[in-house]
XYZ file of C-alpha atoms in Angstrom:
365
model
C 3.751 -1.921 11.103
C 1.189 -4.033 9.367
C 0.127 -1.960 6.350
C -2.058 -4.074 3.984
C -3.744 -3.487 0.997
C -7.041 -4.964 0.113
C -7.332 -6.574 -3.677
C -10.486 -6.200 -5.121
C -12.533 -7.092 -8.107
C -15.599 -8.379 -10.122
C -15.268 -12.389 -10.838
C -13.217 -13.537 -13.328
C -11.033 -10.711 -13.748
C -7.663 -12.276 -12.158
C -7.789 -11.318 -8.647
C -7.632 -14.499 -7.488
C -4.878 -15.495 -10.151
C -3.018 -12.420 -9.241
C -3.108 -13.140 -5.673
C -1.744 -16.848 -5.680
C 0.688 -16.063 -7.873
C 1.958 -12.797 -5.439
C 2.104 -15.844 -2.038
C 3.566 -18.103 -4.609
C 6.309 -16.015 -5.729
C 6.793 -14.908 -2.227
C 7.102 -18.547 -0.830
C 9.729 -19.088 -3.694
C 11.882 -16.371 -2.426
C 15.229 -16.633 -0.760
C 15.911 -16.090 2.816
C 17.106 -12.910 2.272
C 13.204 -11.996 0.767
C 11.063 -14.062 3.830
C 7.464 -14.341 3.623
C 4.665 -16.048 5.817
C 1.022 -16.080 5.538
C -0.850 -14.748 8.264
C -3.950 -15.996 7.240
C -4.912 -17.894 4.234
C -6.030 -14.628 2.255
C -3.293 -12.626 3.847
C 0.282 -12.773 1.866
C 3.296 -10.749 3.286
C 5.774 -9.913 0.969
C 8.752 -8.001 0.777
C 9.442 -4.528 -0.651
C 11.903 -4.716 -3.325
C 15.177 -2.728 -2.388
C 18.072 -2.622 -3.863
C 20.212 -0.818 -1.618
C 19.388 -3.650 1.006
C 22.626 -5.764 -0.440
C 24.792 -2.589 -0.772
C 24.323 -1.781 2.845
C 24.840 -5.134 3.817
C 28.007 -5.886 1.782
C 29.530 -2.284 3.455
C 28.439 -3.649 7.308
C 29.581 -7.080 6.690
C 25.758 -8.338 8.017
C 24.912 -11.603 8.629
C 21.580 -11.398 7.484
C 19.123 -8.813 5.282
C 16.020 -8.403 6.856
C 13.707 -5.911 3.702
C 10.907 -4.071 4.687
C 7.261 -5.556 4.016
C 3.790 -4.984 2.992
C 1.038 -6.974 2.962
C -1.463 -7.835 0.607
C -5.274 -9.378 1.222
C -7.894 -10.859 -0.981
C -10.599 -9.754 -0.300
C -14.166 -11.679 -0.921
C -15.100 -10.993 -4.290
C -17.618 -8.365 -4.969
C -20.839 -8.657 -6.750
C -23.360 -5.575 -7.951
C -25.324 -4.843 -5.206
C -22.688 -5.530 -2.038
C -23.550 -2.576 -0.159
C -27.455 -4.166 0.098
C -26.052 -7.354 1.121
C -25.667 -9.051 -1.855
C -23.082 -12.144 -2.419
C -21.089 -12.286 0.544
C -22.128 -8.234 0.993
C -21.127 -7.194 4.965
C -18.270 -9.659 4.923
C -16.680 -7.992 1.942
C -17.245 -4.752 3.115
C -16.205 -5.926 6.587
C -12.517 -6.909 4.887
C -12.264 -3.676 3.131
C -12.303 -1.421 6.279
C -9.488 -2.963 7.896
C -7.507 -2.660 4.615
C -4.661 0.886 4.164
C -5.081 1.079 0.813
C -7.216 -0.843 -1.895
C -5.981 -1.998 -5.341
C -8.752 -3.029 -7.622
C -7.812 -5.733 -10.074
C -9.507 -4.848 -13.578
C -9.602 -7.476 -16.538
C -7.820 -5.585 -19.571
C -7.665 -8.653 -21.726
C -10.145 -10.828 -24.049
C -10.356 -14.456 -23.387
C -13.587 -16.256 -24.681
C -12.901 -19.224 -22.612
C -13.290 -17.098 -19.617
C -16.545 -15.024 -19.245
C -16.523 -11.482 -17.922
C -19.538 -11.701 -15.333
C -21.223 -8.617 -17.499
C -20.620 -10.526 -20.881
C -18.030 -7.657 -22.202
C -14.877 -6.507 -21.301
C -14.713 -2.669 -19.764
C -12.573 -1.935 -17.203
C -14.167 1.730 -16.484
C -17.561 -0.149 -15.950
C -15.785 -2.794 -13.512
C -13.682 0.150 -11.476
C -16.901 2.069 -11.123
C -19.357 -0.778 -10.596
C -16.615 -1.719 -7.198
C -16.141 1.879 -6.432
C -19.953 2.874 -6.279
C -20.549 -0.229 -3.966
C -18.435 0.901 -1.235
C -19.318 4.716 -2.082
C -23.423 3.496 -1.306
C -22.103 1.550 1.969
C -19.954 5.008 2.640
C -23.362 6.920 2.334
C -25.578 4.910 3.899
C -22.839 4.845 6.814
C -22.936 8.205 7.496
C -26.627 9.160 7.024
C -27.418 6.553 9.798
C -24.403 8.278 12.132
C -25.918 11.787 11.624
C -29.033 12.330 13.869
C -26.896 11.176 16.540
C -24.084 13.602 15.896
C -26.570 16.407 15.217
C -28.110 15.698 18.706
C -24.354 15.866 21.175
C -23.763 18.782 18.599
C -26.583 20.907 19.769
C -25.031 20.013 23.498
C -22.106 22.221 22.506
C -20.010 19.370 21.761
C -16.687 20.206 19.555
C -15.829 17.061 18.456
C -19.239 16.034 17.449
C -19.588 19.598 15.974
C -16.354 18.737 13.962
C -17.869 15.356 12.824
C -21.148 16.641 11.541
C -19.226 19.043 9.675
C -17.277 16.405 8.084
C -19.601 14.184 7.661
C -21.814 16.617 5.996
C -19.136 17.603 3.783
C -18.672 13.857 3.035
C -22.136 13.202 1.734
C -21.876 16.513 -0.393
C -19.290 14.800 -1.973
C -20.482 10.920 -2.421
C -24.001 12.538 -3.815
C -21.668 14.266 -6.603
C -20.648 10.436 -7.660
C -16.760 10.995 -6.346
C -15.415 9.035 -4.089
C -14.879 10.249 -0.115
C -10.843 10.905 -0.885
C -11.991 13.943 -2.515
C -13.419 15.200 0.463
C -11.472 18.302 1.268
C -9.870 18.965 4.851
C -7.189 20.423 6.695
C -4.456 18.601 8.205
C -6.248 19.355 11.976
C -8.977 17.715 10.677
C -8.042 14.781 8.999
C -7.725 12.676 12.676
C -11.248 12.758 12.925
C -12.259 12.204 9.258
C -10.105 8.846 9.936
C -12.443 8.010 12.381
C -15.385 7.974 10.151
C -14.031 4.990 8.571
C -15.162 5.394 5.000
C -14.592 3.037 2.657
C -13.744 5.070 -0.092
C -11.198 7.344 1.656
C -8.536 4.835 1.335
C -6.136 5.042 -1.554
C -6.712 3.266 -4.448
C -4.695 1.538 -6.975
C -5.806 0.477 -10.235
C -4.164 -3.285 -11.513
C -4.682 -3.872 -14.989
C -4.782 -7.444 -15.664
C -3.414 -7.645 -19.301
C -2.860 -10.928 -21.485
C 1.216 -11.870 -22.052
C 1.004 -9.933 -25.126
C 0.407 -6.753 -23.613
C 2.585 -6.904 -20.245
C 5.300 -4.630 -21.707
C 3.831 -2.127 -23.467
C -0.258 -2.313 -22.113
C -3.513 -1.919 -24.402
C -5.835 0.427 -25.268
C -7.664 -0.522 -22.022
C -5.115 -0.115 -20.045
C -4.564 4.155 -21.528
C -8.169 4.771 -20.022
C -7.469 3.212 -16.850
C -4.567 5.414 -16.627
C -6.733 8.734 -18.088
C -9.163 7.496 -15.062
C -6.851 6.941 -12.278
C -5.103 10.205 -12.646
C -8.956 12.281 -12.449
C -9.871 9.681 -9.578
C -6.415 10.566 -7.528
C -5.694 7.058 -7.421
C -2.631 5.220 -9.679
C -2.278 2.311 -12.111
C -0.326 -0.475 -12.849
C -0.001 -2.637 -15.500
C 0.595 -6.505 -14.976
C -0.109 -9.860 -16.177
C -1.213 -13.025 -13.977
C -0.694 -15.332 -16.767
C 2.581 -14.586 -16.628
C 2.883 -13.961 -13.019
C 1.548 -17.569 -12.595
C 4.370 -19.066 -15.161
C 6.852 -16.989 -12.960
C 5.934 -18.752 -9.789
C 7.179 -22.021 -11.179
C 10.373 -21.122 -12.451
C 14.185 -20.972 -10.480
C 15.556 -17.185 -10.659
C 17.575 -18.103 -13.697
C 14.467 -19.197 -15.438
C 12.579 -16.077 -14.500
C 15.138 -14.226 -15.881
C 15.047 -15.917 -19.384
C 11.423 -15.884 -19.724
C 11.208 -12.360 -18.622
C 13.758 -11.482 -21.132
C 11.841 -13.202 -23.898
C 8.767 -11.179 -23.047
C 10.665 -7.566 -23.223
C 10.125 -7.534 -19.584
C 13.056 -6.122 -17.085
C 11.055 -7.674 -13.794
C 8.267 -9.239 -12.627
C 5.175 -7.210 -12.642
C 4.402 -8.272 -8.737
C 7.852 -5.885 -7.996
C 6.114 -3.258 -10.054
C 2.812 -3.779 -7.636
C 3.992 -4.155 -4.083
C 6.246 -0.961 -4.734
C 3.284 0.882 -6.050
C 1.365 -0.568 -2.907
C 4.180 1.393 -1.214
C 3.871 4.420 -2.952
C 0.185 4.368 -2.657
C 0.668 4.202 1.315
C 2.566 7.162 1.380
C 5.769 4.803 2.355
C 9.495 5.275 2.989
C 12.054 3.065 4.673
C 15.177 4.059 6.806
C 17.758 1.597 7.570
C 19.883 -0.017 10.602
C 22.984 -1.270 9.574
C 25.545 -3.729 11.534
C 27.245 -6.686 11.069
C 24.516 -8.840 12.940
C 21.708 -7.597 10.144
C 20.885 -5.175 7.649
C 17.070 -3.708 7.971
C 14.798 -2.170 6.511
C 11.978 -0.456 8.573
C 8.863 1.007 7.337
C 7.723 4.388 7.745
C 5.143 7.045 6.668
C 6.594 10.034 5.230
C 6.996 12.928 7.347
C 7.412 10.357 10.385
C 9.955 12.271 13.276
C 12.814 10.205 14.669
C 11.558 9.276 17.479
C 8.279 7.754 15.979
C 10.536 6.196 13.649
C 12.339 4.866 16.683
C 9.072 3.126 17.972
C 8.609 1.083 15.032
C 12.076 -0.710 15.856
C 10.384 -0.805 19.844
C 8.046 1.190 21.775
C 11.100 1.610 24.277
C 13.033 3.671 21.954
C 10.448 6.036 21.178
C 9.800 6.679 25.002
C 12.983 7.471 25.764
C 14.511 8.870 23.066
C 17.579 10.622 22.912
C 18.890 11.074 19.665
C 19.836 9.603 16.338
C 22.736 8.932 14.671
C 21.925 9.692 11.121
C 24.103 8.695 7.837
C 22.642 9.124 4.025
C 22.112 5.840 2.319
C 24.858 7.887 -0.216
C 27.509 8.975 2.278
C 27.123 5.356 4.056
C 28.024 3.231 0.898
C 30.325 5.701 -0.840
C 32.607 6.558 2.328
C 32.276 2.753 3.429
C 30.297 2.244 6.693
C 29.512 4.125 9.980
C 33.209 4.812 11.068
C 34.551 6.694 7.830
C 31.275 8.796 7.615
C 31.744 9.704 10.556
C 35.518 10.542 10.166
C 34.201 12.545 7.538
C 31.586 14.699 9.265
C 28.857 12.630 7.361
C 27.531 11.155 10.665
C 24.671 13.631 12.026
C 23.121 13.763 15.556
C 19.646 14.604 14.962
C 17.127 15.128 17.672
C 13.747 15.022 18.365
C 12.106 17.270 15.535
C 13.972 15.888 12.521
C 11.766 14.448 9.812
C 13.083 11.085 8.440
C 14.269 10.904 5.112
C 14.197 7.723 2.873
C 17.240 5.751 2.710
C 18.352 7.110 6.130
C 20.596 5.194 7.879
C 20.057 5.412 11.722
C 21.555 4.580 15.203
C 18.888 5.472 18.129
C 20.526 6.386 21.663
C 17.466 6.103 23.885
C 17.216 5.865 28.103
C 15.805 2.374 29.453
């Protein structure tokens, strides 16, 4: 479905660390755990899952496709982007075709590598980024407005509805918050999309910690979390030092090393699920001895939308869908006995997805 989140950040804070090691360890990963790059910032990975080998062990599949997100570095930001400085409108260009944005902060002291403001505070970075897109946000919608006001005063609803959001938008950058906090109802929330505003999109918050610090996190790291949860946004701890070491090593190596370090798995797993959680993710499953899948979905998606994402066939002529819990499927041992045991649902058109569903589509050509 080609959700991507952007990563972001000040110079030398590990973004660009982060991000080699994330295609690194990707390109290192078996077949069961593909990955190609898109573009040479782009780096599609695969959401870690363990129920993808159960559910492919009960089906007897030949192959385990997982589901995948995509991450993008983005041109790094300088003070001043939203005016045009550094590489400015190409930055903010990258950001608005991003889902979600996760903003690398440096939560670690290093004198050999200097923090582009000469100290190291992570607050300062998040909110030197965040104000830079929250200026472009502003000066976005005060040049939209006369032209709204104008097809409003022709009686216009949907340009009525946009002044009033964009109004309310303004109200909310001027208060220093981002444009997430902008409140509106779930009518409204199509055209509040279409504004496009930067700083709508959720936001993660990396913490970029020396190898010291990757299992328990720093004093740093406590106010990013204090921040993220008053920002609405959510945090995660990792360390491209040691990300970069991982990239090197066989699995049996990584396993050692992480072990030595107090560390149950790499911090990248910890980061693409967040990226998933962030995105308001789930994933439902087809199951069969040609492949086990996983497919992505937003929560709250209805079967047949989740149908679509397999083909746009299936969601046009939808029927049904046979639908077993991940639970029932593995415990009762496959499609047949679930079904033998009343496990196996028909559900129709207005049934909400659940994660972990595992689904058959019947669907007219």
């Amino acid at each position: 479905m080609g959700f991507k989140c952007g990563i972001v950040g000040l110079p030398n804070v590990g973004k660009s660390t982060l991000f080699n090691a994330l295609t690194r360890t990707a390109a290192a990963q078996a077949a069961n755990f593909p990955f190609c790059t898109i573009e040479p910032n782009v780096g599609e990975v695969s959401v870690p899952d363990e129920r993808l080998e159960k559910l492919a062990s009960v089906a007897g599949s030949k192959e385990i496709l997982p589901a995948r997100l995509s991450f993008v570095d983005i041109a790094g930001l300088v003070k001043g982007a939203s005016k045009g400085e550094g590489l400015g409108n190409q930055f903010l260009a990258n950001i608005r075709e991003v889902d979600a944005i996760a903003y690398v902060l440096r939560c670690f002291e290093n004198d050999d590598i200097v923090h582009v403001a000469g100290r190291v505070d992570p607050l300062a970075d998040a909110e030197v980024v965040e104000t830079e897109l929250m200026l472009a946000d502003l000066e976005s919608l005060q040049n939209r407005l006369p032209n709204l006001e104008k097809k409003a005063k022709g009686n216009d609803k949907e340009a009525r509805l946009a002044v009033e959001l964009v109004n309310r938008a303004i109200a909310v950058l001027d208060s220093g918050k981002p444009a997430r906090f902008v409140e509106r109802s779930e009518d409204e929330e199509k055209a509040f999309r279409e504004l496009q505003l930067l700083t709508s999109k959720p936001a993660l918050y990396v913490c970029n910690v020396s190898e010291d610090d990757a299992a328990e996190g720093n004093e740093w790291t406590q106010k990013v979390a204090d921040y993220a949860k008053s920002h609405e946004a959510i945090m995660v701890v990792i360390s491209a030092e040691i990300e970069s070491q991982l990239a090197q090593l066989d699995a049996d190596e990584q396993a050692e090393y992480l072990e030595t370090l107090g560390l149950k798995e790499p911090g990248l797993n910890r980061l693409i699920r967040a990226g998933y959680e962030l995105l308001g993710l789930q994933t439902y499953f087809t199951a069969g001895p040609k492949e086990t899948r996983a497919w992505t979905i937003r929560k709250g998606t209805k079967a047949p939308q989740a149908a679509g994402v397999i083909h746009t066939d299936f969601e046009k002529g939808f029927i049904r869908a046979q639908t077993i819990a991940f639970d029932d499927y593995v415990t009762l041992g496959g499609e047949v006995p679930a079904k033998e045991a009343g496990k196996a649902r028909d559900e129709g058109k207005e049934y909400v997805v659940k994660d972990g569903d595992v689904m058959l589509f019947r669907f007219n050509n």
